[in-house]
Every structure is written in C-alpha cells, then in structure tokens.
XYZ file of C-alpha atoms in Angstrom:
162
model
C 0.125 -0.064 -0.006
C 1.505 3.386 -0.999
C 1.195 6.874 0.987
C -0.800 9.364 -0.812
C 2.306 11.854 -1.812
C 2.863 14.362 -4.697
C 6.252 13.401 -6.441
C 8.534 16.183 -8.168
C 11.421 15.012 -10.149
C 14.742 16.623 -10.241
C 17.037 16.582 -12.760
C 20.537 17.579 -11.473
C 21.810 17.488 -7.629
C 19.877 15.383 -5.360
C 16.596 16.999 -4.375
C 17.691 18.613 -1.200
C 19.931 20.901 -3.347
C 16.647 22.420 -4.518
C 15.361 23.166 -1.171
C 14.751 26.548 -1.325
C 13.076 26.461 -4.897
C 10.519 24.013 -3.267
C 9.815 26.283 0.036
C 11.093 29.722 0.921
C 14.122 30.266 3.132
C 12.231 32.964 5.567
C 9.596 30.404 6.083
C 11.783 27.497 6.882
C 13.637 29.792 9.596
C 10.346 31.195 11.237
C 8.809 27.509 11.195
C 11.940 26.381 13.087
C 11.971 29.151 15.559
C 8.351 28.375 16.261
C 8.545 24.743 16.379
C 11.915 24.914 18.731
C 9.682 27.232 21.231
C 6.570 24.715 21.081
C 8.816 21.442 21.728
C 9.841 23.249 25.021
C 6.871 24.665 25.761
C 4.892 22.654 28.669
C 1.466 24.602 28.306
C -0.568 22.577 25.836
C -3.011 25.369 25.341
C 0.127 27.864 24.240
C 1.746 25.081 22.138
C -1.413 24.446 20.202
C -2.206 28.151 19.866
C 1.512 28.303 18.264
C 0.815 25.522 15.860
C -2.330 27.048 14.645
C -1.482 30.692 14.510
C 2.237 30.610 12.913
C 2.408 27.424 11.228
C -1.182 27.027 10.016
C -1.693 23.611 11.046
C -5.104 22.210 12.138
C -4.950 21.073 15.713
C -8.372 19.739 17.639
C -9.365 20.870 21.001
C -7.776 19.059 24.012
C -5.008 17.726 22.251
C -1.989 17.277 23.644
C 1.344 17.371 22.245
C 4.406 16.279 24.582
C 7.869 17.724 24.765
C 10.267 17.470 22.235
C 7.802 16.845 19.327
C 8.900 17.720 16.008
C 6.523 18.744 13.253
C 7.705 19.063 9.711
C 9.502 22.289 9.489
C 9.090 22.904 5.970
C 5.185 22.002 5.675
C 3.829 22.032 8.953
C 0.424 23.533 7.318
C 0.034 19.901 5.573
C -0.362 18.414 9.151
C -3.846 18.066 10.667
C -4.505 16.413 14.201
C -7.593 15.777 15.297
C -9.631 16.301 18.957
C -8.746 14.755 22.245
C -5.532 13.051 20.518
C -1.909 12.724 22.376
C 1.150 12.568 20.593
C 3.861 11.137 22.672
C 7.376 12.532 23.767
C 9.956 12.947 20.732
C 7.896 12.016 18.039
C 8.448 13.308 14.326
C 5.596 13.980 12.028
C 6.803 14.472 8.349
C 5.025 16.106 5.645
C 7.877 15.860 3.223
C 10.898 13.653 1.922
C 13.493 14.625 -0.072
C 15.396 11.763 -2.088
C 18.084 11.665 -4.748
C 15.971 12.104 -7.898
C 12.727 13.527 -6.177
C 11.021 15.094 -3.500
C 7.558 14.123 -2.083
C 4.760 16.189 -0.370
C 1.984 14.653 1.386
C -0.638 15.557 4.060
C -0.780 13.888 7.455
C -3.840 13.329 8.917
C -4.200 12.132 12.498
C -7.687 11.505 13.464
C -9.710 12.285 16.727
C -8.774 10.328 20.193
C -5.623 8.752 18.664
C -2.609 7.635 21.112
C 0.724 8.233 19.844
C 3.290 6.461 21.850
C 6.577 8.265 22.389
C 9.641 8.009 19.583
C 7.098 7.551 16.995
C 8.105 8.771 13.154
C 5.302 9.396 11.134
C 5.946 9.488 7.309
C 4.171 12.210 4.710
C 1.190 11.030 3.071
C -0.136 8.870 5.925
C -3.955 9.151 7.520
C -4.409 7.597 10.946
C -8.067 6.856 11.570
C -10.100 7.720 14.846
C -9.232 5.975 18.120
C -6.175 4.319 16.769
C -3.235 3.396 19.328
C 0.589 3.559 17.807
C 2.952 1.837 19.843
C 6.202 3.553 21.034
C 9.018 3.711 18.568
C 6.739 2.909 15.391
C 7.507 3.865 11.984
C 4.279 5.137 10.622
C 4.835 4.381 6.805
C 1.271 3.435 5.819
C -2.486 4.293 6.680
C -3.568 3.058 10.081
C -7.379 2.040 10.311
C -9.528 3.387 12.798
C -9.485 2.007 16.302
C -6.540 -0.572 15.292
C -3.515 -1.011 17.599
C -0.375 -0.794 15.607
C 3.690 -1.104 16.211
C 6.922 -1.844 15.103
C 9.567 -0.989 12.437
C 8.218 -1.668 9.988
C 4.667 -0.641 11.517
C 2.156 -3.852 11.830
C -1.196 -4.199 12.719
C -1.250 -5.987 15.826
C -4.941 -5.543 16.533
C -7.831 -4.568 14.608
C -11.310 -3.204 15.848
C -13.972 -5.705 15.526
C-alpha cells in the first residue's frame, strides 16, 4: 500500500540541493523558531495556539502534544491533528521527504482520540484513523485503520477493531 504523496522529480543534484526552490528560506526559519519554542513549551494551550497561529496547522481541541515533538519544518500546514489526541514525547511528523531524484509532499491526517507513543516517526501521506493506538517507537509508513493498535518498524497491525 503506497502513501498519498505528490512526487516532484529533479534533474540535477539530489532534491535537497533544490530546497529553497521548493520552500521559501524565511518560511523555514520562522517555522524552525516556532517549532523549537513549542517543543519546550509545557503549556498545551499555548503550544496548540503556536501551531495554529504561526504554522497554520489544524489542531483539534484538547489535543496534547508532548515535549520535544518535531513537526515538519518545511510544510507544517500539511499536518492535521484531531480532537482529544495525544502525541508522545520526541515523535517526528513529516509532510515532506527529499530523495535523490525527487522530493515528495503529502498530507498527514491524524484522527480524533488517537494515542501516539513516544519516539514514533510518521511519514508523509499517512492517515491515522479515529481511536487508533500507535505503539512507542513505531515507523508509521502507511495508513492506520480507525481503532487499530499498531507498532514496530516497519509498522504492523497488532489488533484491529472488531
């Protein structure tokens, strides 16, 4: 199952060499500063306000993003987090990936009442359904069905809602 990403080929050097043709430099600087402040902010309402106000992310009410969570620095506006969701410590959520011959962008949609364990990495183009539980240390490389319990690297479905 492939992720929902848009692919943009490059003809010369690897795609990271083209970074400021794909995203403005000052946007990256602003996003980096806001994300770093949010990573260390212990106040959840302030953190969610920073994400909504400065990064244009969709963050539902009562969502809790733990310390040290790293949002995508280039395209955070492509991340959507539902209501009453928990994102665990040191998780990384990516909406882009720069490869040798192309770069890819994809929306990350995290549903309502999702629990994401610490040190998880979520790749671009992934949808996590309502009520899903992601085990700590998981590489989320494909969609997660609503209510499923998943874990591992690579991610595997451990239990699905019946």
